[in-house]
Short mmCIF file of N, CA and C in Angstrom, two decimals:
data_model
loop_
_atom_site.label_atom_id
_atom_site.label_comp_id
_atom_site.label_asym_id
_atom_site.label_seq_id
_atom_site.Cartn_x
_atom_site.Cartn_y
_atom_site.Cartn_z
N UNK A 1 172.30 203.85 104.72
CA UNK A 1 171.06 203.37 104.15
C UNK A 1 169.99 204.46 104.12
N UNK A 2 170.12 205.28 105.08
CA UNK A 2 169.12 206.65 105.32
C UNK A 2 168.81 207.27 104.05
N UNK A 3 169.41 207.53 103.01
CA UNK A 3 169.60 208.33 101.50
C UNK A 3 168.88 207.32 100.74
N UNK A 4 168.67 206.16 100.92
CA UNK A 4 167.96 205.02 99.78
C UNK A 4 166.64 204.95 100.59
N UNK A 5 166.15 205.53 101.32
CA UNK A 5 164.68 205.39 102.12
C UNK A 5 163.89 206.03 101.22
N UNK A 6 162.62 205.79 101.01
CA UNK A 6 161.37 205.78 100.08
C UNK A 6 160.00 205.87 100.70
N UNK A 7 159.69 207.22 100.92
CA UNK A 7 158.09 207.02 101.72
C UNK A 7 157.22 206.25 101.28
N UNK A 8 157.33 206.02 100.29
CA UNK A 8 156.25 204.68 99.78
C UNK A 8 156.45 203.27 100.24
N UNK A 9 157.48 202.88 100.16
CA UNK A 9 158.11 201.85 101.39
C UNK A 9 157.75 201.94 103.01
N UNK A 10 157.41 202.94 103.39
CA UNK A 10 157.33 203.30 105.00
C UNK A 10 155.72 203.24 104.80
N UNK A 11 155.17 203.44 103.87
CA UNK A 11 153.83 204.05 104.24
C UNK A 11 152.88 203.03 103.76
N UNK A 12 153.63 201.50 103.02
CA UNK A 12 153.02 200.67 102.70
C UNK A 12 152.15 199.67 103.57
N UNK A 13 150.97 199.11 103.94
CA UNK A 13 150.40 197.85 104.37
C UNK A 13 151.21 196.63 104.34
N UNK A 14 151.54 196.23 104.97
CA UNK A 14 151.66 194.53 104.88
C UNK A 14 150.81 193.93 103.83
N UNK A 15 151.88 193.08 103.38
CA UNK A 15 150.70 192.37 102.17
C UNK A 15 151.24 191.39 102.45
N UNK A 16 151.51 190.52 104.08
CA UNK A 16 152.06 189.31 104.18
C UNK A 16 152.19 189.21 105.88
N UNK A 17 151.17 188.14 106.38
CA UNK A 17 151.17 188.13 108.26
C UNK A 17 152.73 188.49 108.23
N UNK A 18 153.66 187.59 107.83
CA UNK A 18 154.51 187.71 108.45
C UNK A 18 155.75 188.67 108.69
N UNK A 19 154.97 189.63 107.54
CA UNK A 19 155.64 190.78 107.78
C UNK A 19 155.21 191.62 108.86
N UNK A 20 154.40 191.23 109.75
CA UNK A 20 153.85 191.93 110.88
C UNK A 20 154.39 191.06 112.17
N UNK A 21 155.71 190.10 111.68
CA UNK A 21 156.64 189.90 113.13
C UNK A 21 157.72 191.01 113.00
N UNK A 22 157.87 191.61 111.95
CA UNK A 22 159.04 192.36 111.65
C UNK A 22 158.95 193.61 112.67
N UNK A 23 157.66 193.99 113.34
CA UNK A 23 157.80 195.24 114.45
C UNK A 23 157.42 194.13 115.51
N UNK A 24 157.70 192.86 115.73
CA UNK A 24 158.15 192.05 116.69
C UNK A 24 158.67 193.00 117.89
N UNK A 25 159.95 193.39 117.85
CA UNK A 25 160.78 193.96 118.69
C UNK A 25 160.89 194.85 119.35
N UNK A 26 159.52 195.76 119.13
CA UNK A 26 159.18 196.56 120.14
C UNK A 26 158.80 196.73 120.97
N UNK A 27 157.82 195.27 120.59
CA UNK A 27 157.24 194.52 122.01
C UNK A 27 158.24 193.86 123.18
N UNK A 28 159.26 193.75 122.35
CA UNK A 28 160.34 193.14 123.32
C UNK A 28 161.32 194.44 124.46
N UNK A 29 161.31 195.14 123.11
CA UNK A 29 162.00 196.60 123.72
C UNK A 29 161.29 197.41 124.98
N UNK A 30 160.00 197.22 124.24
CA UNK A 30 159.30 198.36 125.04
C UNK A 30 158.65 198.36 126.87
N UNK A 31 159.39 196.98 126.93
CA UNK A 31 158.40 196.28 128.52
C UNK A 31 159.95 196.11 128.88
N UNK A 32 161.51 195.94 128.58
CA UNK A 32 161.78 195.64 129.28
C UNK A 32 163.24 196.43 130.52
N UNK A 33 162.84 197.38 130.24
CA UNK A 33 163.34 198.55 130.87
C UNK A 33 163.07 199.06 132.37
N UNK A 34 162.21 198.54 132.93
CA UNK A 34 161.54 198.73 133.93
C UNK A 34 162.12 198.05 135.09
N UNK A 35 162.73 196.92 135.13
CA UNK A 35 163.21 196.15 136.03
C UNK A 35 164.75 196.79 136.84
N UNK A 36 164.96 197.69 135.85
CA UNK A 36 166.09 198.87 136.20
C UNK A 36 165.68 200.12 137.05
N UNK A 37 164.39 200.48 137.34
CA UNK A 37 164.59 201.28 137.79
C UNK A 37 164.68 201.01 139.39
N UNK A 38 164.51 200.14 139.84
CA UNK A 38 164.89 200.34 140.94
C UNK A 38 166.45 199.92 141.47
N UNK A 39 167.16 200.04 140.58
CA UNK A 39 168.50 200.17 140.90
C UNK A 39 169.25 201.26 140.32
N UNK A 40 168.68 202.29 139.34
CA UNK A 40 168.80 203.52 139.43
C UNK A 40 168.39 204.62 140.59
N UNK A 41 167.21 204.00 140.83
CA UNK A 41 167.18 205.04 142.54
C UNK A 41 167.93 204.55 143.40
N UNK A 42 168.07 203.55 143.83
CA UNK A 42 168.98 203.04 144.48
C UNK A 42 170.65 203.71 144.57
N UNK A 43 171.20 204.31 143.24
CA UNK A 43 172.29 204.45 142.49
C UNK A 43 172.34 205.76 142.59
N UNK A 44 171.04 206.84 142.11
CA UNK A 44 170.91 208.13 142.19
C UNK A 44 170.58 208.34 143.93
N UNK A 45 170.16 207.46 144.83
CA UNK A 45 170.04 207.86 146.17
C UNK A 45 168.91 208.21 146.19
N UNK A 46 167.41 208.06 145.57
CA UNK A 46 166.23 208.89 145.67
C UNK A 46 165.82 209.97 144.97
N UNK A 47 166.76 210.28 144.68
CA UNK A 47 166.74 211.82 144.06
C UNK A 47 165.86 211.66 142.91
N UNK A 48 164.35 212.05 142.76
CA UNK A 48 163.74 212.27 141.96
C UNK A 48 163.73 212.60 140.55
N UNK A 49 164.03 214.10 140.68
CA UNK A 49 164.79 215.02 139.49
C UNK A 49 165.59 214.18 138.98
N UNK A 50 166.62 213.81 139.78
CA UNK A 50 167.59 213.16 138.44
C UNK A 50 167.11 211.69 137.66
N UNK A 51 165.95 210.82 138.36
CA UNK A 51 166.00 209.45 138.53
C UNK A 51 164.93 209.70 137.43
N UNK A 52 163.96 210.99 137.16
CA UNK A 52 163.22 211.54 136.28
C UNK A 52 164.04 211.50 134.70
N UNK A 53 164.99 212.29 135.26
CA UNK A 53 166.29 212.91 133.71
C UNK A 53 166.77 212.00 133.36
N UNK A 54 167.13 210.87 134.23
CA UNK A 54 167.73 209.79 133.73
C UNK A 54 166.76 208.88 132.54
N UNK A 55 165.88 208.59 133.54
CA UNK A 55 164.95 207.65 132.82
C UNK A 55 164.40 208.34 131.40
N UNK A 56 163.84 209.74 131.21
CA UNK A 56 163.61 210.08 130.01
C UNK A 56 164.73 210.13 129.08
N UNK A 57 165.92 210.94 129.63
CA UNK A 57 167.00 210.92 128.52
C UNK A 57 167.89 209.60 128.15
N UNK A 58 167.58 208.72 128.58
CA UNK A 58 167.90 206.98 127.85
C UNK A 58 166.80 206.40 127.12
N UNK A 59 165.73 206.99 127.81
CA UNK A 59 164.75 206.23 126.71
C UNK A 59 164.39 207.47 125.58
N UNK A 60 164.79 208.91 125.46
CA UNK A 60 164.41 209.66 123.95
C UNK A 60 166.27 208.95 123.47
N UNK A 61 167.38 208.73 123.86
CA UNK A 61 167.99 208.59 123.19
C UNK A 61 167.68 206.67 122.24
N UNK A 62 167.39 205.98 123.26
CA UNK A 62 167.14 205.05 122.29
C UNK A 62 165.90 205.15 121.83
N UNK A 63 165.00 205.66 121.97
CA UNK A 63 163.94 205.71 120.83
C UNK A 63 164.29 206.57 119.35
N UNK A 64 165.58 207.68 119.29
CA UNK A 64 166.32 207.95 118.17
C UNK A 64 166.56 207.12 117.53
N UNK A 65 167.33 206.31 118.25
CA UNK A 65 168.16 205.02 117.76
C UNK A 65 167.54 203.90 117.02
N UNK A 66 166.58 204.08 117.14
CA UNK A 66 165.40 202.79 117.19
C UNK A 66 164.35 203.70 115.78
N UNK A 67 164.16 204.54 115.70
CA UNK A 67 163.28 205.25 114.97
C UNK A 67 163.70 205.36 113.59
N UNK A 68 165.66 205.59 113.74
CA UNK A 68 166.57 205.48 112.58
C UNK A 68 166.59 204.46 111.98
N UNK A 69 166.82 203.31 113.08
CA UNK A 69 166.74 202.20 112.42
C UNK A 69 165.62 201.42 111.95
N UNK A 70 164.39 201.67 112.22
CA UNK A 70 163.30 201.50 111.61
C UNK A 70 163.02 202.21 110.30
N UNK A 71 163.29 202.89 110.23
CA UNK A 71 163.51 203.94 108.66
C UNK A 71 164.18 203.30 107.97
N UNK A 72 165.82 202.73 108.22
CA UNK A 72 166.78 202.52 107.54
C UNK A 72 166.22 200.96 106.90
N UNK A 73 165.75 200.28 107.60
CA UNK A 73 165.49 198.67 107.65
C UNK A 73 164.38 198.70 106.88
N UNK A 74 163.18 199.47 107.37
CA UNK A 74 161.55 199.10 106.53
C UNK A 74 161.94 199.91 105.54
N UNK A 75 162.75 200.73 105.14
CA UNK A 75 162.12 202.30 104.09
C UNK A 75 163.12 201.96 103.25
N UNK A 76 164.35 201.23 102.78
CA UNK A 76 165.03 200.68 101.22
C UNK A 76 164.41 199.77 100.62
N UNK A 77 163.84 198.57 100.89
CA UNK A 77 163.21 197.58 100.57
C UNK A 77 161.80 197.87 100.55
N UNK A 78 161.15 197.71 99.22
CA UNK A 78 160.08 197.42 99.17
C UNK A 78 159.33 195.93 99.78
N UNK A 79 158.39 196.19 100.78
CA UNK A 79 157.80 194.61 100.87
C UNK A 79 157.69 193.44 99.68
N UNK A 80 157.30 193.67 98.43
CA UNK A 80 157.66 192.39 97.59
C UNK A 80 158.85 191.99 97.57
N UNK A 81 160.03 192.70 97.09
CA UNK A 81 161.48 192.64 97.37
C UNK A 81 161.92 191.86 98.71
N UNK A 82 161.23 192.41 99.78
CA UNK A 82 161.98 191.92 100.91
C UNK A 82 161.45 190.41 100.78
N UNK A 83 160.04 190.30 100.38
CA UNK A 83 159.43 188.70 100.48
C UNK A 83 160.29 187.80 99.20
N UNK A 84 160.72 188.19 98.26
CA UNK A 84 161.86 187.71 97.09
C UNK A 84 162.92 187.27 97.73
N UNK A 85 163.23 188.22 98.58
CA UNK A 85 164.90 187.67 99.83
C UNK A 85 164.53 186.36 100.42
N UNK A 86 163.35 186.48 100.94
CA UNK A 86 162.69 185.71 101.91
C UNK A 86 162.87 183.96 101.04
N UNK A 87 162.17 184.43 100.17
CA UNK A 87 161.75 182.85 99.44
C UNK A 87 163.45 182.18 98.99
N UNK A 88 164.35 182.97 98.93
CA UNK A 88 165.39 182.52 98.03
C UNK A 88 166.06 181.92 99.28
N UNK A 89 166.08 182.63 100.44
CA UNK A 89 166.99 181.50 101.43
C UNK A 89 165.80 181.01 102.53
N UNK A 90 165.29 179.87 102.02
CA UNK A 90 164.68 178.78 103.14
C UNK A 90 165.15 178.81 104.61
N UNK A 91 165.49 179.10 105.12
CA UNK A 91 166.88 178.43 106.43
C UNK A 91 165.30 178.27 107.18
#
């Protein structure tokens, strides 16, 4: 999907509340990581340095992960388009 991304798509306003649940999930992502670390020190034994390396290099790898897929998801679809999907299946 990366090759069909469109900065004009990424760089657009919401022209619809409810397209502003669609970064919903970061709020979910972003708080709940924390409840781990104390069973990574626990796991690493204290060790600072590593309990440091750990914690940054899982969270730059999923913030890659997460950054791609925010590109891939908001940046093919134009917001009218995506609200056209929207209206055609009710569920």
């Amino acid at each position: 999907m990366l090759p069909k991304v469109t900065v004009n798509n990424l760089m657009a306003m919401p022209i619809d509340k409810a397209l502003l649940l669609s970064a919903s999930p970061i709020f979910f992502t972003s708080f709940g990581f924390h409840g781990s670390i104390p069973s990574l020190n626990h796991y690493l034994q204290g060790n600072v340095k590593a309990l440091r390396f750990a914690i940054l290099t899982g969270s730059t790898i999923t913030l890659v992960f997460y950054i791609v897929w925010q590109f891939s998801t908001h940046g093919v679809l134009s917001q009218s388009h995506f609200l056209d999907i929207l209206q055609q299946d009710q569920r």
